[in-house]
Amino acid sequence: MECIFCKIANKEIPAKIIAENKDALAFLDIEPISDGHTIVIPKKHYQNLSQCDVETLHGVIDLVKQVSNEIQDSSLKPWGINYLSNEGSIAGQIVMHFHIHVIPKYGKAEGFQIGIGNKYLGDLDKIYGELKKHYKVNCK
């Protein structure tokens, strides 16, 4: 299967690359939802964040932070930034290569929107109990 983000990471196809480090690459989204909307990917293929090894994940997050700082310091002057990574098609993942969107915000009704609805929420205490069974470290 052909992965467009692998091709970008390998520089087989053009992209508007704005930054990179040894583990990750950042480029402008070709279908941005705000000015400066950037995608940060690991250079090595991982389908999603959960499958990404820790060292590579650190490289991706370091680049996300660098890109965010550069966007904030630029003449774009966003009011805030959203960070987004979808995992699985049900969550909105279209390209099955782990990536983080860095989405500058210039107004409440622009860019990424939050608060669409909470249709399937369960009891918070039951959810907490279920998840707590799986954690190795107990928080107090």
CSV table of N, CA and C in Angstrom, one decimal:
chain,number,residue,atom,x,y,z
A,1,MET,N,0.8,-1.2,0.0
A,1,MET,CA,0.0,0.0,0.0
A,1,MET,C,0.9,1.3,0.0
A,2,GLU,N,0.5,2.2,-0.8
A,2,GLU,CA,1.3,3.4,-1.0
A,2,GLU,C,0.9,4.4,0.1
A,3,CYS,N,1.9,4.9,0.9
A,3,CYS,CA,1.6,5.9,1.9
A,3,CYS,C,2.1,7.3,1.5
A,4,ILE,N,1.2,8.2,1.3
A,4,ILE,CA,1.6,9.6,0.9
A,4,ILE,C,2.5,10.3,1.8
A,5,PHE,N,2.4,10.0,3.2
A,5,PHE,CA,3.2,10.7,4.1
A,5,PHE,C,4.6,10.0,4.1
A,6,CYS,N,4.7,8.7,3.8
A,6,CYS,CA,6.0,8.1,3.7
A,6,CYS,C,6.7,8.7,2.5
A,7,LYS,N,6.0,9.0,1.4
A,7,LYS,CA,6.6,9.6,0.2
A,7,LYS,C,7.1,11.0,0.5
A,8,ILE,N,6.3,11.7,1.3
A,8,ILE,CA,6.8,13.1,1.7
A,8,ILE,C,8.0,13.0,2.6
A,9,ALA,N,8.0,12.1,3.5
A,9,ALA,CA,9.2,11.9,4.4
A,9,ALA,C,10.4,11.5,3.7
A,10,ASN,N,10.2,10.7,2.6
A,10,ASN,CA,11.4,10.3,1.8
A,10,ASN,C,11.7,11.3,0.7
A,11,LYS,N,10.9,12.3,0.6
A,11,LYS,CA,11.1,13.4,-0.3
A,11,LYS,C,11.0,12.9,-1.8
A,12,GLU,N,10.0,12.0,-1.9
A,12,GLU,CA,9.7,11.4,-3.3
A,12,GLU,C,8.7,12.3,-3.9
A,13,ILE,N,7.9,13.0,-3.2
A,13,ILE,CA,6.9,13.9,-3.7
A,13,ILE,C,7.1,15.3,-3.0
A,14,PRO,N,6.7,16.4,-3.6
A,14,PRO,CA,7.0,17.7,-3.0
A,14,PRO,C,6.0,18.0,-1.9
A,15,ALA,N,6.4,18.8,-1.0
A,15,ALA,CA,5.6,19.3,0.1
A,15,ALA,C,6.2,20.6,0.6
A,16,LYS,N,5.5,21.4,1.2
A,16,LYS,CA,6.0,22.7,1.8
A,16,LYS,C,6.5,22.4,3.2
A,17,ILE,N,7.7,21.8,3.2
A,17,ILE,CA,8.4,21.4,4.4
A,17,ILE,C,8.9,22.7,5.1
A,18,ILE,N,8.5,22.8,6.4
A,18,ILE,CA,8.9,24.0,7.2
A,18,ILE,C,9.9,23.7,8.3
A,19,ALA,N,10.1,22.4,8.7
A,19,ALA,CA,11.0,22.1,9.7
A,19,ALA,C,11.2,20.6,9.7
A,20,GLU,N,12.3,20.1,10.3
A,20,GLU,CA,12.5,18.7,10.5
A,20,GLU,C,13.6,18.4,11.5
A,21,ASN,N,13.6,17.3,12.1
A,21,ASN,CA,14.7,16.8,12.9
A,21,ASN,C,15.0,15.4,12.5
A,22,LYS,N,15.8,14.6,13.2
A,22,LYS,CA,16.2,13.3,12.8
A,22,LYS,C,15.0,12.3,12.7
A,23,ASP,N,14.0,12.5,13.5
A,23,ASP,CA,12.9,11.6,13.6
A,23,ASP,C,11.6,12.1,12.9
A,24,ALA,N,11.5,13.4,12.7
A,24,ALA,CA,10.2,13.9,12.2
A,24,ALA,C,10.3,15.0,11.2
A,25,LEU,N,9.2,15.3,10.5
A,25,LEU,CA,9.1,16.2,9.4
A,25,LEU,C,7.8,17.0,9.6
A,26,ALA,N,7.9,18.3,9.4
A,26,ALA,CA,6.7,19.2,9.5
A,26,ALA,C,6.5,19.9,8.1
A,27,PHE,N,5.3,19.9,7.7
A,27,PHE,CA,4.9,20.5,6.4
A,27,PHE,C,3.5,21.1,6.5
A,28,LEU,N,3.3,22.1,5.6
A,28,LEU,CA,2.0,22.7,5.6
A,28,LEU,C,0.9,21.8,5.0
A,29,ASP,N,-0.2,21.7,5.6
A,29,ASP,CA,-1.4,20.9,5.2
A,29,ASP,C,-1.8,21.5,3.8
A,30,ILE,N,-2.1,20.6,2.8
A,30,ILE,CA,-2.6,21.1,1.5
A,30,ILE,C,-4.0,21.4,1.5
A,31,GLU,N,-4.7,21.0,2.6
A,31,GLU,CA,-6.1,21.5,2.8
A,31,GLU,C,-6.3,22.1,4.1
A,32,PRO,N,-5.7,23.2,4.4
A,32,PRO,CA,-5.6,23.8,5.7
A,32,PRO,C,-7.0,24.3,6.2
A,33,ILE,N,-7.2,24.3,7.5
A,33,ILE,CA,-8.4,24.9,8.0
A,33,ILE,C,-8.1,26.2,8.7
A,34,SER,N,-6.9,26.6,8.7
A,34,SER,CA,-6.5,27.9,9.2
A,34,SER,C,-5.1,28.2,8.6
A,35,ASP,N,-4.7,29.5,8.6
A,35,ASP,CA,-3.4,29.9,8.1
A,35,ASP,C,-2.3,29.3,9.0
A,36,GLY,N,-1.3,28.6,8.4
A,36,GLY,CA,-0.3,28.0,9.2
A,36,GLY,C,-0.5,26.6,9.6
A,37,HIS,N,-1.7,26.0,9.2
A,37,HIS,CA,-2.1,24.6,9.6
A,37,HIS,C,-0.9,23.7,9.1
A,38,THR,N,-0.3,23.1,10.1
A,38,THR,CA,0.9,22.3,9.8
A,38,THR,C,0.7,20.8,10.2
A,39,ILE,N,1.3,19.9,9.5
A,39,ILE,CA,1.2,18.5,9.9
A,39,ILE,C,2.6,18.0,10.3
A,40,VAL,N,2.8,17.4,11.4
A,40,VAL,CA,4.0,16.8,11.8
A,40,VAL,C,3.9,15.3,11.8
A,41,ILE,N,4.9,14.7,11.1
A,41,ILE,CA,4.9,13.2,11.0
A,41,ILE,C,6.2,12.6,11.4
A,42,PRO,N,6.2,11.4,11.9
A,42,PRO,CA,7.5,10.7,12.0
A,42,PRO,C,8.0,10.3,10.6
A,43,LYS,N,9.3,10.3,10.5
A,43,LYS,CA,9.8,9.9,9.2
A,43,LYS,C,9.6,8.4,8.9
A,44,LYS,N,9.6,7.6,10.0
A,44,LYS,CA,9.4,6.2,9.8
A,44,LYS,C,7.9,6.0,9.9
A,45,HIS,N,7.4,5.0,9.2
A,45,HIS,CA,5.9,4.7,9.2
A,45,HIS,C,5.4,4.1,10.5
A,46,TYR,N,4.5,4.7,11.1
A,46,TYR,CA,3.7,4.2,12.2
A,46,TYR,C,2.2,4.5,11.8
A,47,GLN,N,1.4,3.5,12.0
A,47,GLN,CA,0.0,3.8,11.6
A,47,GLN,C,-0.7,4.9,12.5
A,48,ASN,N,-0.3,4.9,13.8
A,48,ASN,CA,-0.9,5.8,14.7
A,48,ASN,C,0.0,6.1,15.9
A,49,LEU,N,-0.4,7.0,16.8
A,49,LEU,CA,0.3,7.3,18.0
A,49,LEU,C,0.6,6.1,18.9
A,50,SER,N,-0.4,5.3,19.1
A,50,SER,CA,-0.3,4.1,19.9
A,50,SER,C,0.8,3.1,19.5
A,51,GLN,N,1.1,3.1,18.2
A,51,GLN,CA,2.1,2.2,17.7
A,51,GLN,C,3.5,2.8,17.6
A,52,CYS,N,3.5,4.1,17.8
A,52,CYS,CA,4.8,4.8,17.6
A,52,CYS,C,5.7,4.5,18.8
A,53,ASP,N,7.0,4.2,18.5
A,53,ASP,CA,7.9,4.0,19.6
A,53,ASP,C,8.2,5.3,20.4
A,54,VAL,N,8.6,5.2,21.6
A,54,VAL,CA,8.8,6.3,22.5
A,54,VAL,C,9.8,7.3,22.0
A,55,GLU,N,11.0,6.8,21.5
A,55,GLU,CA,12.0,7.7,21.0
A,55,GLU,C,11.5,8.5,19.8
A,56,THR,N,10.9,7.9,18.9
A,56,THR,CA,10.3,8.6,17.7
A,56,THR,C,9.3,9.6,18.2
A,57,LEU,N,8.4,9.2,19.1
A,57,LEU,CA,7.4,10.0,19.6
A,57,LEU,C,7.9,11.3,20.2
A,58,HIS,N,9.1,11.2,21.0
A,58,HIS,CA,9.7,12.4,21.5
A,58,HIS,C,10.2,13.3,20.4
A,59,GLY,N,10.7,12.7,19.3
A,59,GLY,CA,11.2,13.5,18.2
A,59,GLY,C,10.0,14.3,17.6
A,60,VAL,N,8.9,13.6,17.4
A,60,VAL,CA,7.7,14.2,16.9
A,60,VAL,C,7.2,15.4,17.7
A,61,ILE,N,7.1,15.1,19.1
A,61,ILE,CA,6.6,16.1,20.0
A,61,ILE,C,7.6,17.3,20.0
A,62,ASP,N,8.9,17.1,20.0
A,62,ASP,CA,9.9,18.1,20.0
A,62,ASP,C,9.6,19.0,18.8
A,63,LEU,N,9.3,18.4,17.6
A,63,LEU,CA,9.1,19.2,16.4
A,63,LEU,C,7.8,19.9,16.5
A,64,VAL,N,6.8,19.3,17.1
A,64,VAL,CA,5.5,20.0,17.3
A,64,VAL,C,5.7,21.3,18.1
A,65,LYS,N,6.5,21.2,19.1
A,65,LYS,CA,6.7,22.3,20.0
A,65,LYS,C,7.5,23.4,19.2
A,66,GLN,N,8.5,23.0,18.5
A,66,GLN,CA,9.3,23.9,17.7
A,66,GLN,C,8.4,24.7,16.7
A,67,VAL,N,7.6,23.9,15.9
A,67,VAL,CA,6.7,24.5,14.9
A,67,VAL,C,5.7,25.5,15.6
A,68,SER,N,5.2,25.1,16.7
A,68,SER,CA,4.2,25.9,17.4
A,68,SER,C,4.8,27.2,17.8
A,69,ASN,N,6.0,27.2,18.4
A,69,ASN,CA,6.7,28.4,18.8
A,69,ASN,C,7.0,29.3,17.6
A,70,GLU,N,7.4,28.7,16.5
A,70,GLU,CA,7.7,29.4,15.3
A,70,GLU,C,6.5,30.1,14.7
A,71,ILE,N,5.4,29.4,14.8
A,71,ILE,CA,4.1,30.0,14.3
A,71,ILE,C,3.7,31.2,15.2
A,72,GLN,N,3.8,31.0,16.5
A,72,GLN,CA,3.4,32.0,17.5
A,72,GLN,C,4.3,33.2,17.3
A,73,ASP,N,5.6,33.0,17.0
A,73,ASP,CA,6.6,34.1,16.9
A,73,ASP,C,6.5,34.8,15.5
A,74,SER,N,5.8,34.2,14.5
A,74,SER,CA,5.7,34.7,13.2
A,74,SER,C,4.7,35.9,13.1
A,75,SER,N,4.7,36.4,11.9
A,75,SER,CA,3.7,37.5,11.7
A,75,SER,C,2.3,37.0,11.6
A,76,LEU,N,2.0,35.7,11.6
A,76,LEU,CA,0.7,35.2,11.6
A,76,LEU,C,0.0,35.5,12.9
A,77,LYS,N,0.7,35.5,14.1
A,77,LYS,CA,0.2,35.9,15.4
A,77,LYS,C,-1.2,35.3,15.7
A,78,PRO,N,-1.2,33.9,15.8
A,78,PRO,CA,-2.5,33.3,16.2
A,78,PRO,C,-2.8,33.6,17.7
A,79,TRP,N,-4.1,33.5,18.0
A,79,TRP,CA,-4.6,33.7,19.3
A,79,TRP,C,-4.4,32.5,20.2
A,80,GLY,N,-4.3,31.3,19.6
A,80,GLY,CA,-4.1,30.1,20.2
A,80,GLY,C,-3.8,29.0,19.2
A,81,ILE,N,-3.6,27.8,19.7
A,81,ILE,CA,-3.2,26.7,18.8
A,81,ILE,C,-4.0,25.4,19.3
A,82,ASN,N,-4.5,24.6,18.4
A,82,ASN,CA,-5.1,23.3,18.7
A,82,ASN,C,-4.1,22.3,18.2
A,83,TYR,N,-3.9,21.2,18.9
A,83,TYR,CA,-3.1,20.0,18.5
A,83,TYR,C,-4.1,18.9,18.4
A,84,LEU,N,-4.0,18.2,17.3
A,84,LEU,CA,-4.9,17.1,17.0
A,84,LEU,C,-4.3,15.9,16.3
A,85,SER,N,-4.6,14.7,16.9
A,85,SER,CA,-4.1,13.5,16.2
A,85,SER,C,-5.3,12.5,16.3
A,86,ASN,N,-5.8,12.1,15.2
A,86,ASN,CA,-6.9,11.1,15.1
A,86,ASN,C,-6.3,9.7,15.0
A,87,GLU,N,-7.0,8.7,15.6
A,87,GLU,CA,-6.5,7.3,15.5
A,87,GLU,C,-7.7,6.5,15.1
A,88,GLY,N,-7.6,6.0,13.8
A,88,GLY,CA,-8.6,5.1,13.2
A,88,GLY,C,-9.6,6.0,12.4
A,89,SER,N,-10.2,5.3,11.4
A,89,SER,CA,-11.1,6.0,10.5
A,89,SER,C,-12.3,6.6,11.3
A,90,ILE,N,-12.8,5.8,12.3
A,90,ILE,CA,-14.0,6.3,13.1
A,90,ILE,C,-13.7,7.6,13.8
A,91,ALA,N,-12.4,7.9,14.1
A,91,ALA,CA,-12.0,9.1,14.8
A,91,ALA,C,-11.6,10.2,13.8
A,92,GLY,N,-11.7,9.9,12.5
A,92,GLY,CA,-11.4,10.9,11.5
A,92,GLY,C,-10.0,10.8,10.8
A,93,GLN,N,-9.3,9.7,11.1
A,93,GLN,CA,-8.0,9.5,10.5
A,93,GLN,C,-8.2,9.2,9.0
A,94,ILE,N,-7.6,9.9,8.1
A,94,ILE,CA,-7.7,9.7,6.7
A,94,ILE,C,-6.4,9.1,6.2
A,95,VAL,N,-5.3,9.6,6.5
A,95,VAL,CA,-4.0,9.0,6.1
A,95,VAL,C,-3.5,8.2,7.3
A,96,MET,N,-3.4,6.9,7.0
A,96,MET,CA,-3.0,5.9,8.1
A,96,MET,C,-1.5,5.9,8.3
A,97,HIS,N,-1.0,7.1,8.6
A,97,HIS,CA,0.4,7.3,9.0
A,97,HIS,C,0.3,8.3,10.2
A,98,PHE,N,0.8,8.0,11.4
A,98,PHE,CA,0.7,8.8,12.5
A,98,PHE,C,1.1,10.3,12.2
A,99,HIS,N,0.2,11.2,12.6
A,99,HIS,CA,0.5,12.6,12.4
A,99,HIS,C,-0.2,13.5,13.4
A,100,ILE,N,0.4,14.6,13.7
A,100,ILE,CA,-0.2,15.6,14.6
A,100,ILE,C,-0.5,16.9,13.8
A,101,HIS,N,-1.7,17.3,13.8
A,101,HIS,CA,-2.0,18.6,13.2
A,101,HIS,C,-1.7,19.7,14.2
A,102,VAL,N,-1.0,20.8,13.8
A,102,VAL,CA,-0.8,22.0,14.6
A,102,VAL,C,-1.7,23.0,13.9
A,103,ILE,N,-2.8,23.4,14.5
A,103,ILE,CA,-3.8,24.3,13.9
A,103,ILE,C,-3.9,25.6,14.6
A,104,PRO,N,-3.3,26.7,14.1
A,104,PRO,CA,-3.5,28.0,14.7
A,104,PRO,C,-4.9,28.4,14.7
A,105,LYS,N,-5.3,29.1,15.8
A,105,LYS,CA,-6.6,29.7,15.9
A,105,LYS,C,-6.5,31.2,15.9
A,106,TYR,N,-7.4,31.8,15.1
A,106,TYR,CA,-7.5,33.3,14.9
A,106,TYR,C,-8.9,33.8,15.4
A,107,GLY,N,-9.7,32.9,15.7
A,107,GLY,CA,-11.1,33.3,16.2
A,107,GLY,C,-11.8,32.1,16.6
A,108,LYS,N,-12.8,32.2,17.5
A,108,LYS,CA,-13.5,31.1,18.0
A,108,LYS,C,-14.2,30.3,17.0
A,109,ALA,N,-14.7,30.9,15.9
A,109,ALA,CA,-15.5,30.2,14.9
A,109,ALA,C,-14.6,29.8,13.7
A,110,GLU,N,-13.3,29.9,13.8
A,110,GLU,CA,-12.4,29.6,12.7
A,110,GLU,C,-11.5,28.4,13.1
A,111,GLY,N,-11.1,27.6,12.1
A,111,GLY,CA,-10.2,26.5,12.3
A,111,GLY,C,-10.9,25.3,13.0
A,112,PHE,N,-10.2,24.6,13.9
A,112,PHE,CA,-10.8,23.5,14.5
A,112,PHE,C,-11.9,23.9,15.5
A,113,GLN,N,-13.0,23.1,15.5
A,113,GLN,CA,-14.1,23.4,16.4
A,113,GLN,C,-14.3,22.3,17.4
A,114,ILE,N,-14.6,22.6,18.6
A,114,ILE,CA,-14.8,21.7,19.7
A,114,ILE,C,-16.2,21.8,20.2
A,115,GLY,N,-16.8,20.7,20.7
A,115,GLY,CA,-18.1,20.8,21.4
A,115,GLY,C,-19.3,20.5,20.5
A,116,ILE,N,-19.1,19.5,19.6
A,116,ILE,CA,-20.1,19.0,18.7
A,116,ILE,C,-21.2,18.3,19.4
A,117,GLY,N,-20.9,17.5,20.4
A,117,GLY,CA,-21.9,16.8,21.1
A,117,GLY,C,-21.3,15.7,22.0
A,118,ASN,N,-22.0,15.2,23.0
A,118,ASN,CA,-21.6,14.2,23.9
A,118,ASN,C,-22.6,13.1,24.0
A,119,LYS,N,-22.9,12.4,22.9
A,119,LYS,CA,-24.0,11.5,22.8
A,119,LYS,C,-23.8,10.2,23.6
A,120,TYR,N,-22.6,9.7,23.7
A,120,TYR,CA,-22.4,8.4,24.3
A,120,TYR,C,-21.6,8.4,25.6
A,121,LEU,N,-21.8,9.4,26.4
A,121,LEU,CA,-21.1,9.5,27.7
A,121,LEU,C,-21.8,8.6,28.7
A,122,GLY,N,-20.9,7.8,29.4
A,122,GLY,CA,-21.4,6.9,30.5
A,122,GLY,C,-21.1,7.6,31.9
A,123,ASP,N,-21.4,6.9,32.9
A,123,ASP,CA,-21.2,7.4,34.3
A,123,ASP,C,-19.7,7.5,34.5
A,124,LEU,N,-19.3,8.7,35.0
A,124,LEU,CA,-17.9,9.0,35.2
A,124,LEU,C,-17.2,8.0,36.2
A,125,ASP,N,-17.9,7.7,37.3
A,125,ASP,CA,-17.3,6.8,38.3
A,125,ASP,C,-17.1,5.4,37.7
A,126,LYS,N,-18.1,4.9,36.9
A,126,LYS,CA,-17.9,3.6,36.3
A,126,LYS,C,-16.8,3.6,35.3
A,127,ILE,N,-16.7,4.6,34.5
A,127,ILE,CA,-15.6,4.7,33.5
A,127,ILE,C,-14.2,4.7,34.2
A,128,TYR,N,-14.1,5.5,35.3
A,128,TYR,CA,-12.9,5.6,36.1
A,128,TYR,C,-12.5,4.3,36.7
A,129,GLY,N,-13.5,3.5,37.2
A,129,GLY,CA,-13.3,2.2,37.8
A,129,GLY,C,-12.7,1.2,36.8
A,130,GLU,N,-13.3,1.3,35.6
A,130,GLU,CA,-12.9,0.3,34.5
A,130,GLU,C,-11.5,0.7,34.1
A,131,LEU,N,-11.2,1.9,33.8
A,131,LEU,CA,-9.9,2.3,33.4
A,131,LEU,C,-8.8,2.1,34.5
A,132,LYS,N,-9.2,2.3,35.7
A,132,LYS,CA,-8.2,2.2,36.8
A,132,LYS,C,-7.7,0.7,36.9
A,133,LYS,N,-8.5,-0.2,36.5
A,133,LYS,CA,-8.1,-1.7,36.6
A,133,LYS,C,-6.9,-1.9,35.7
A,134,HIS,N,-6.7,-1.1,34.7
A,134,HIS,CA,-5.7,-1.4,33.7
A,134,HIS,C,-4.4,-0.6,33.9
A,135,TYR,N,-4.4,0.4,34.8
A,135,TYR,CA,-3.2,1.2,35.1
A,135,TYR,C,-2.3,0.5,36.0
A,136,LYS,N,-1.0,0.5,35.7
A,136,LYS,CA,0.0,-0.2,36.6
A,136,LYS,C,0.4,0.7,37.8
A,137,VAL,N,0.3,2.0,37.7
A,137,VAL,CA,0.6,2.9,38.7
A,137,VAL,C,-0.7,3.5,39.3
A,138,ASN,N,-0.8,3.4,40.6
A,138,ASN,CA,-2.0,3.9,41.2
A,138,ASN,C,-1.7,5.4,41.6
A,139,CYS,N,-2.6,6.3,41.2
A,139,CYS,CA,-2.6,7.7,41.6
A,139,CYS,C,-3.4,7.9,42.9
A,140,LYS,N,-3.0,8.8,43.7
A,140,LYS,CA,-3.7,9.1,45.0
A,140,LYS,C,-4.4,10.4,44.9
